[in-house]
mmCIF file of C-alpha atoms in Angstrom:
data_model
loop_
_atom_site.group_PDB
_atom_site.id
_atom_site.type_symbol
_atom_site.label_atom_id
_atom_site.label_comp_id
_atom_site.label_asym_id
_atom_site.label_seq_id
_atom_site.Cartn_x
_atom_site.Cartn_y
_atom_site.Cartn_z
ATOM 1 C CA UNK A 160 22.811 -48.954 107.721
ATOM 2 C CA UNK A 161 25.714 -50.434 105.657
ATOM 3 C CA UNK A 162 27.445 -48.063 103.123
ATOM 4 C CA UNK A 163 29.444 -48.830 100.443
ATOM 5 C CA UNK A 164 33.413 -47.707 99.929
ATOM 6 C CA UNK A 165 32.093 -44.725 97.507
ATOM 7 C CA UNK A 166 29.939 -43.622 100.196
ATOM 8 C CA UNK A 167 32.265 -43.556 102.914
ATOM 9 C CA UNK A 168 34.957 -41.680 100.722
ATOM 10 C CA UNK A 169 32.218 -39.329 100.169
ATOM 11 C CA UNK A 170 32.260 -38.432 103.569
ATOM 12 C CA UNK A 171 35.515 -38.180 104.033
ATOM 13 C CA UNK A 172 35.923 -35.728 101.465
ATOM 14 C CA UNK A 173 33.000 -33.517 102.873
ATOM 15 C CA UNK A 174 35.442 -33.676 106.559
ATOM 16 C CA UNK A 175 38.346 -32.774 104.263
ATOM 17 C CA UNK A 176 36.661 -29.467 102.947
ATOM 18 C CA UNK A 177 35.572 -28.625 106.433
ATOM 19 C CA UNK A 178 38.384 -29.157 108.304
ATOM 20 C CA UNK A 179 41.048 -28.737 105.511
ATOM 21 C CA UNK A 180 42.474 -31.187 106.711
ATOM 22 C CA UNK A 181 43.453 -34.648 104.508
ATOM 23 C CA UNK A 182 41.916 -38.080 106.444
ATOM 24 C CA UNK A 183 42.885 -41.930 104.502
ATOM 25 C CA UNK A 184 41.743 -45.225 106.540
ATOM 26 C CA UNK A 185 41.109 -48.989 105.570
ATOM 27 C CA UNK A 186 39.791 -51.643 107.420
ATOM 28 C CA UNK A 187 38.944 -55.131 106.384
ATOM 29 C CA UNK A 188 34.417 -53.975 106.875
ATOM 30 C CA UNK A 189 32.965 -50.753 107.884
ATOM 31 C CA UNK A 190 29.121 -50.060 109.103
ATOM 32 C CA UNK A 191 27.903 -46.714 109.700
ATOM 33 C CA UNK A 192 24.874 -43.978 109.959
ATOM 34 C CA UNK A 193 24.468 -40.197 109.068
ATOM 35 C CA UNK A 194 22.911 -37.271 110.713
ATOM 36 C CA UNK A 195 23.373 -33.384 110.675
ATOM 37 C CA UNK A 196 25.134 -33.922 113.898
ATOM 38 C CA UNK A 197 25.253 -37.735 114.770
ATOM 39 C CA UNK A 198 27.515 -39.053 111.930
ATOM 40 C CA UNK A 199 29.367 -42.564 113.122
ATOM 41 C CA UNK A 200 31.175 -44.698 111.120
ATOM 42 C CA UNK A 201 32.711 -47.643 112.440
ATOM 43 C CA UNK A 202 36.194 -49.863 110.971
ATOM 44 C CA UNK A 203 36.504 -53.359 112.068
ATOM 45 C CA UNK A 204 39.407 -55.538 111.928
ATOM 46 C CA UNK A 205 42.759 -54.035 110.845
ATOM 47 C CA UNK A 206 41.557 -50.367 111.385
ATOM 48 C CA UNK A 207 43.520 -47.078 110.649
ATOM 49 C CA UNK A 208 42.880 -44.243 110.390
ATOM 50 C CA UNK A 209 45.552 -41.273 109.009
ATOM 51 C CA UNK A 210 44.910 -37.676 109.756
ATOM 52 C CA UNK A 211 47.811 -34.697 108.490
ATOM 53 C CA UNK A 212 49.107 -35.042 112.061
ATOM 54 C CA UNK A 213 47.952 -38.403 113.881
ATOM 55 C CA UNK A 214 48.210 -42.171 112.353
ATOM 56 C CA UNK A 215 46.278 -44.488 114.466
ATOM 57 C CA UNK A 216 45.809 -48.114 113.884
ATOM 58 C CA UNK A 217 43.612 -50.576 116.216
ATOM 59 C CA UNK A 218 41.027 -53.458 115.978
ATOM 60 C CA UNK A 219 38.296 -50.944 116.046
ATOM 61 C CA UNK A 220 38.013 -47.555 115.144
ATOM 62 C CA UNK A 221 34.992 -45.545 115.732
ATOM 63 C CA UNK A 222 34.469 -42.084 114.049
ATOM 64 C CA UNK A 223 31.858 -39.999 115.233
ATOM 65 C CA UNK A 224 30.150 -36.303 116.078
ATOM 66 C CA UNK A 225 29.538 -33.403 114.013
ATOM 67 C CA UNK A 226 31.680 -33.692 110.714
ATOM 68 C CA UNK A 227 33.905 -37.206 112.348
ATOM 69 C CA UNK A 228 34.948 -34.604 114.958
ATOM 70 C CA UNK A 229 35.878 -37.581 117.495
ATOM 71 C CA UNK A 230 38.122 -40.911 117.301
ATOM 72 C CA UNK A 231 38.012 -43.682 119.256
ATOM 73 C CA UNK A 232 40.144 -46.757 119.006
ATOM 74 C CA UNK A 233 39.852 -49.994 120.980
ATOM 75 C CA UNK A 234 41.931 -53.279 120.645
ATOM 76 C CA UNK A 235 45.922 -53.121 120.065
ATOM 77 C CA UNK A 236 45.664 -49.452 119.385
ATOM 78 C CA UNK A 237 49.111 -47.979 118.083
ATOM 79 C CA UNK A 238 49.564 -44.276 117.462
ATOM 80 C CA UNK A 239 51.946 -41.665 116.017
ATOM 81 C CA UNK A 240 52.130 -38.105 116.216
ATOM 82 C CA UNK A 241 53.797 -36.432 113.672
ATOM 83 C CA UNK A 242 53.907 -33.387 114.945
ATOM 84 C CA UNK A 243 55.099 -33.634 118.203
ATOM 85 C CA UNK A 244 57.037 -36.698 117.087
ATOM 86 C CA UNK A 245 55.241 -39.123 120.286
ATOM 87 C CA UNK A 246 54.558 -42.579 119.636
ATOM 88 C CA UNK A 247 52.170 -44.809 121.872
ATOM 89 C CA UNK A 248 50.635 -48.306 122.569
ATOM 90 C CA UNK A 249 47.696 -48.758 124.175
ATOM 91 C CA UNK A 250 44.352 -50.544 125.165
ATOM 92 C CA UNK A 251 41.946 -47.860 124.706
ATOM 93 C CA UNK A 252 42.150 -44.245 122.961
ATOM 94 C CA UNK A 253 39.716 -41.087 122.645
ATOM 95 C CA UNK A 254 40.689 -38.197 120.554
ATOM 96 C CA UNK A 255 39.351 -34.769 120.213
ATOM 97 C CA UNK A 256 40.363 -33.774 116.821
ATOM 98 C CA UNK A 257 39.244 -30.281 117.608
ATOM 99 C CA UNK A 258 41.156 -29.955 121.001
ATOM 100 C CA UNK A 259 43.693 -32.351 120.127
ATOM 101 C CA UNK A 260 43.660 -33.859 123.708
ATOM 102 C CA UNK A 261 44.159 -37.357 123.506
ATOM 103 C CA UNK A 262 43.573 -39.770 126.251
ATOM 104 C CA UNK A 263 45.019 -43.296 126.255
ATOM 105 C CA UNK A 264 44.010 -46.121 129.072
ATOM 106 C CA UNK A 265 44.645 -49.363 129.857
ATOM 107 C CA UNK A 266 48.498 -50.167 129.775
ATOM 108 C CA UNK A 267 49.765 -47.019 128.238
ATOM 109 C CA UNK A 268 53.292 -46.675 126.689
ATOM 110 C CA UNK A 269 54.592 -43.539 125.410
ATOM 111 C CA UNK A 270 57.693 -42.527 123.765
ATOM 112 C CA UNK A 271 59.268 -39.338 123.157
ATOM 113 C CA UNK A 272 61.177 -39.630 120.283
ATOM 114 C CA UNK A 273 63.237 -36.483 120.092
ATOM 115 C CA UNK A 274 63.889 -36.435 123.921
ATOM 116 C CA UNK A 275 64.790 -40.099 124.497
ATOM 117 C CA UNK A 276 61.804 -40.424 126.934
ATOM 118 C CA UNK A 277 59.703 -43.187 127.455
ATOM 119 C CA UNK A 278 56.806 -43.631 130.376
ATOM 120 C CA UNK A 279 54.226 -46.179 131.294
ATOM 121 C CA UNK A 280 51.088 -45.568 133.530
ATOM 122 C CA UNK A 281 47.308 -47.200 133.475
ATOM 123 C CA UNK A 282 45.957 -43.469 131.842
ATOM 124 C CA UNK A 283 47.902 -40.801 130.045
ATOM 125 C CA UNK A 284 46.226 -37.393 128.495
ATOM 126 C CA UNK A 285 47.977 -35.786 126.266
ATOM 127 C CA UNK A 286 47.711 -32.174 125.004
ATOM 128 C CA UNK A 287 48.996 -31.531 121.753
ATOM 129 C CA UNK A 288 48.553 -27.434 121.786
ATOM 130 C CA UNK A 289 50.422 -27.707 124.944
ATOM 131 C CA UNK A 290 52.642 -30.771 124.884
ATOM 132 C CA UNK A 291 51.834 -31.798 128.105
ATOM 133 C CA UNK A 292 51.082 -34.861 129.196
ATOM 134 C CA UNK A 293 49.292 -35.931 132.369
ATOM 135 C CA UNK A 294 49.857 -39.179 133.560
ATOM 136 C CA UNK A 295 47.769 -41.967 136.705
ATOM 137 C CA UNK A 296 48.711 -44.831 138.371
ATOM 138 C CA UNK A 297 51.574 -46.598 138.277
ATOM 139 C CA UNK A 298 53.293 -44.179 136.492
ATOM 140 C CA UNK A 299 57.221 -45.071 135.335
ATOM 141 C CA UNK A 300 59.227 -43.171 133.314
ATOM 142 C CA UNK A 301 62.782 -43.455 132.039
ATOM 143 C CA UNK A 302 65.350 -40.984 130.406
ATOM 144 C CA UNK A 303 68.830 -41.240 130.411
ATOM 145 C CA UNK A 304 70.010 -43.226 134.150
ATOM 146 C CA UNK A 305 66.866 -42.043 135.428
ATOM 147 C CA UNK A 306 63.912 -44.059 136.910
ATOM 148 C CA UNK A 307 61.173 -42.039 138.448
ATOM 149 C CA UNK A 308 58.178 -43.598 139.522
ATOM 150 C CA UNK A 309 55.141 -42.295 140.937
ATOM 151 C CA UNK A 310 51.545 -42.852 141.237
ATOM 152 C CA UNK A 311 50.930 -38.895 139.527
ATOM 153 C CA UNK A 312 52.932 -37.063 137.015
ATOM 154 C CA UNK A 313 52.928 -34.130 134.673
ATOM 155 C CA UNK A 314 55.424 -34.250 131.986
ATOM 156 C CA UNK A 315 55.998 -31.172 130.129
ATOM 157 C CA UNK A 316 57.810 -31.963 127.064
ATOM 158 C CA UNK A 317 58.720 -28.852 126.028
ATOM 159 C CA UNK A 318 60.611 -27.349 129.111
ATOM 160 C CA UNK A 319 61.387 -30.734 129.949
ATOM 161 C CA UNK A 320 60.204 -30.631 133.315
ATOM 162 C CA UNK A 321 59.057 -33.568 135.366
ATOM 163 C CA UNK A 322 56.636 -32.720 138.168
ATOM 164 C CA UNK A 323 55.637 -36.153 140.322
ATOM 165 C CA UNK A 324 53.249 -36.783 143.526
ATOM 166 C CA UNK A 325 51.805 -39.933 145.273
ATOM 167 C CA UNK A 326 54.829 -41.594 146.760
ATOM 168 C CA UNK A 327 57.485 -40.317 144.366
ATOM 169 C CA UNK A 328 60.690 -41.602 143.576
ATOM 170 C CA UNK A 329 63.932 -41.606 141.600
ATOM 171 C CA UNK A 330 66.979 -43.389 140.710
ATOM 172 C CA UNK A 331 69.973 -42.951 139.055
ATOM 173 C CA UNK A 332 72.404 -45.492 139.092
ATOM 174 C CA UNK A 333 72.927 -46.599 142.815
ATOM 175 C CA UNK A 334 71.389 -42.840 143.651
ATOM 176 C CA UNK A 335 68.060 -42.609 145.748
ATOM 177 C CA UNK A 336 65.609 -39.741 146.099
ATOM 178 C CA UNK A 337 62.005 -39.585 147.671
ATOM 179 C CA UNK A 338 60.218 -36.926 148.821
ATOM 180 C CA UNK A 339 56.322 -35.956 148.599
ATOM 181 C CA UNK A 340 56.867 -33.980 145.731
ATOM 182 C CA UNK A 341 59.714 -34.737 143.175
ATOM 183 C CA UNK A 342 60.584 -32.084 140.833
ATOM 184 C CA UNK A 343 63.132 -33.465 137.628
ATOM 185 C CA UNK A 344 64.714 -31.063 135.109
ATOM 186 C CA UNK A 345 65.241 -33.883 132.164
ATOM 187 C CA UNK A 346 67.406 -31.650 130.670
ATOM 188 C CA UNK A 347 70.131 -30.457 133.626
ATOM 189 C CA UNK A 348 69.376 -33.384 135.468
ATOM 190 C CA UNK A 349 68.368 -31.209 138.837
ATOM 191 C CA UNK A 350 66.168 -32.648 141.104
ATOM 192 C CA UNK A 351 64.083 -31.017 143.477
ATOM 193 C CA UNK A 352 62.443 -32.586 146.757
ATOM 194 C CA UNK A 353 59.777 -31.272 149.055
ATOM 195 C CA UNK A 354 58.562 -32.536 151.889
ATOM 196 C CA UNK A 355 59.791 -35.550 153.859
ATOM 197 C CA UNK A 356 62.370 -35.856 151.623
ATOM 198 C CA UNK A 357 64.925 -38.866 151.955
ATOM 199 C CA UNK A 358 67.582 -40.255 150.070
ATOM 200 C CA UNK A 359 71.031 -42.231 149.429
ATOM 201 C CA UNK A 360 73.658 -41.194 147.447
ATOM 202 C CA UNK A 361 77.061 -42.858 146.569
ATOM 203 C CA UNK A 362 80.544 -41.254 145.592
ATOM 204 C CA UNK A 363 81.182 -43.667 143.004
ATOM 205 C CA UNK A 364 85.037 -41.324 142.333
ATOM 206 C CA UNK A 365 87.523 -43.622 142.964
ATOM 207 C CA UNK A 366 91.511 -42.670 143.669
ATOM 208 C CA UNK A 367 94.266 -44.372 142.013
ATOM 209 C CA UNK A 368 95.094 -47.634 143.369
ATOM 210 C CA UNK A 369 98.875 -48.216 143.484
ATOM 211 C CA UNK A 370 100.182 -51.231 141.702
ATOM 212 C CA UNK A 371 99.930 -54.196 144.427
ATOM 213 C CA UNK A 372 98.003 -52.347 147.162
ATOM 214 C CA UNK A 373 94.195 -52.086 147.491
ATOM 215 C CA UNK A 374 93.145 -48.597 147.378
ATOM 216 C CA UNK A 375 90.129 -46.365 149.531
ATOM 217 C CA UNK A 376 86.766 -47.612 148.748
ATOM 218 C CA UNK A 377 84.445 -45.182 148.136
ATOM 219 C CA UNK A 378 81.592 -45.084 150.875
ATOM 220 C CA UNK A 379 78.001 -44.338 150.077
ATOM 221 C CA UNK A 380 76.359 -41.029 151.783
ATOM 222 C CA UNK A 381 73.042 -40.349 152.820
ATOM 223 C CA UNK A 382 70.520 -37.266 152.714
ATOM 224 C CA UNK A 383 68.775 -37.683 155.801
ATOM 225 C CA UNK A 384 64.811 -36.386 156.645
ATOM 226 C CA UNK A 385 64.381 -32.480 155.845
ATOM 227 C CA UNK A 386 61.840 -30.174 154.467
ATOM 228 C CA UNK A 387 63.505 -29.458 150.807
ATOM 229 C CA UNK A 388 66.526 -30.537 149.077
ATOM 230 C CA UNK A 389 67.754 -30.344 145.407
ATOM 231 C CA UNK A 390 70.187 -32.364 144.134
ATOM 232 C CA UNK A 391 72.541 -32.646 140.389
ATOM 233 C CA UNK A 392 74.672 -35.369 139.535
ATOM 234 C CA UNK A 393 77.477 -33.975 137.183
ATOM 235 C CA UNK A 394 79.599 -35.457 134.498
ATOM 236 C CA UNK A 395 81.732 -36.920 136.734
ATOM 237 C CA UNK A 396 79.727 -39.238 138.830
ATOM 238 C CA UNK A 397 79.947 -36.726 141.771
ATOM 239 C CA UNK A 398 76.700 -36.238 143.321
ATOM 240 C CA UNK A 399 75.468 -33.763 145.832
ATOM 241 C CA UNK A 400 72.352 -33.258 147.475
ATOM 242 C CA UNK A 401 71.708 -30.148 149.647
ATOM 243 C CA UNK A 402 69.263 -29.743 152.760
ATOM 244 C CA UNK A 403 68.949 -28.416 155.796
ATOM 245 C CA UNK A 404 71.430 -30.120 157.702
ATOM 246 C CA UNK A 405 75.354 -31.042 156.838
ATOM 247 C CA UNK A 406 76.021 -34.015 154.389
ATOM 248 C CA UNK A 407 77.053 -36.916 156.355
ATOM 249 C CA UNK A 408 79.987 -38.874 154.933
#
């Protein structure tokens, strides 16, 4: 059943009493139906949709449940959160605005503003009680000189902790680390490895060279097989990773 622009306002108003909570949108046509529990309005070309919190803006938007409780967004879908300050890009989007887990498939990109972090993967969901954000398949995230890929992540934005599984791996710089499990501290740039872990790590601390002569080269090291190991590369370029066995050099 079509409704006019008056209608649909009216609707919206009746969510904003309910939910005290202030929802715009446009879109170039709308179509929609009403129940006591089935209300669903669709937006079709040019859709957003603005909530106190959440902007999102995609081909189409569908808004449905008791009182518009659910959004879903299909097509070029571009969010921003407000309140946790995360933008994202992606090809499909469900979100609970009760829970206010969101979950984003189909070439995801997500940026964390405030922290400088930005991550791809096929399907992100993302608590915004918690801040967390879980993240499948091919899974690659960037902050600062790091690269960690995975195929399984967990990013917890607000101890800045990393946790990554399913062939995990970092690098920073010329520095290599793989283990099963791969452990990154965005803040204090600690890494921890468990299991199998591997690795290659370069002095990149270079000596004077005196005028005329060619000076030491620095040689790369290596963190052979072991069980754990943690590594921290500090402001000088130094880096050090500790196992079970001596650091070769």
């Amino acid at each position: 059943m079509k409704k006019n622009l008056f209608a649909f306002f009216m609707i919206f108003s009746f969510c904003t009493v309910l939910f005290a909570e202030k929802i715009t949108f446009r879109a170039d046509s709308m179509s929609g139906k009403s129940g006591s529990k089935n209300d669903e309005t669709k937006l079709f070309g040019s859709a957003s949709v603005k909530t106190e919190t959440m902007e999102i803006s995609a081909d189409e938007i569908t808004l449905s449940g008791d009182n518009f409780r659910f959004i879903e967004a299909v097509g070029n879908v571009r969010g921003k959160n407000y309140e946790s300050e995360m933008d994202f890009t992606c090809g499909t989007m469900k979100y609970d605005r009760t829970t206010k887990v969101a979950n984003l498939e189909d070439s995801v990109h997500l940026i964390d503003i405030k922290n400088k972090v930005t991550a791809d993967a096929q399907m992100i969901e993302y608590d915004q009680e918690t801040d967390i954000a879980v993240m499948q398949m091919n899974v690659n995230l960037k902050q600062k000189n790091n690269v960690c890929t995975c195929a399984y992540a967990v990013y917890k934005k607000k101890s800045q902790r990393l946790e990554m599984s399913g062939n995990p791996k970092i690098v920073q710089d010329d520095d290599t680390f793989r283990a099963q499990e791969i452990t990154l501290n965005l803040e204090t740039q600690e890494i921890t490895l468990d299991g199998r872990v591997q690795g290659s790590v370069t002095d990149t601390k270079s000596e004077k060279k005196p005028a005329g002569k060619s000076g030491a080269e620095a040689q790369p090291k290596e963190a052979g097989d072991g069980n754990r190991a943690s590594g921290k590369k500090d402001d000088k370029s130094e880096n050090a990773v500790a196992g079970e066995g001596e650091k070769k050099s």
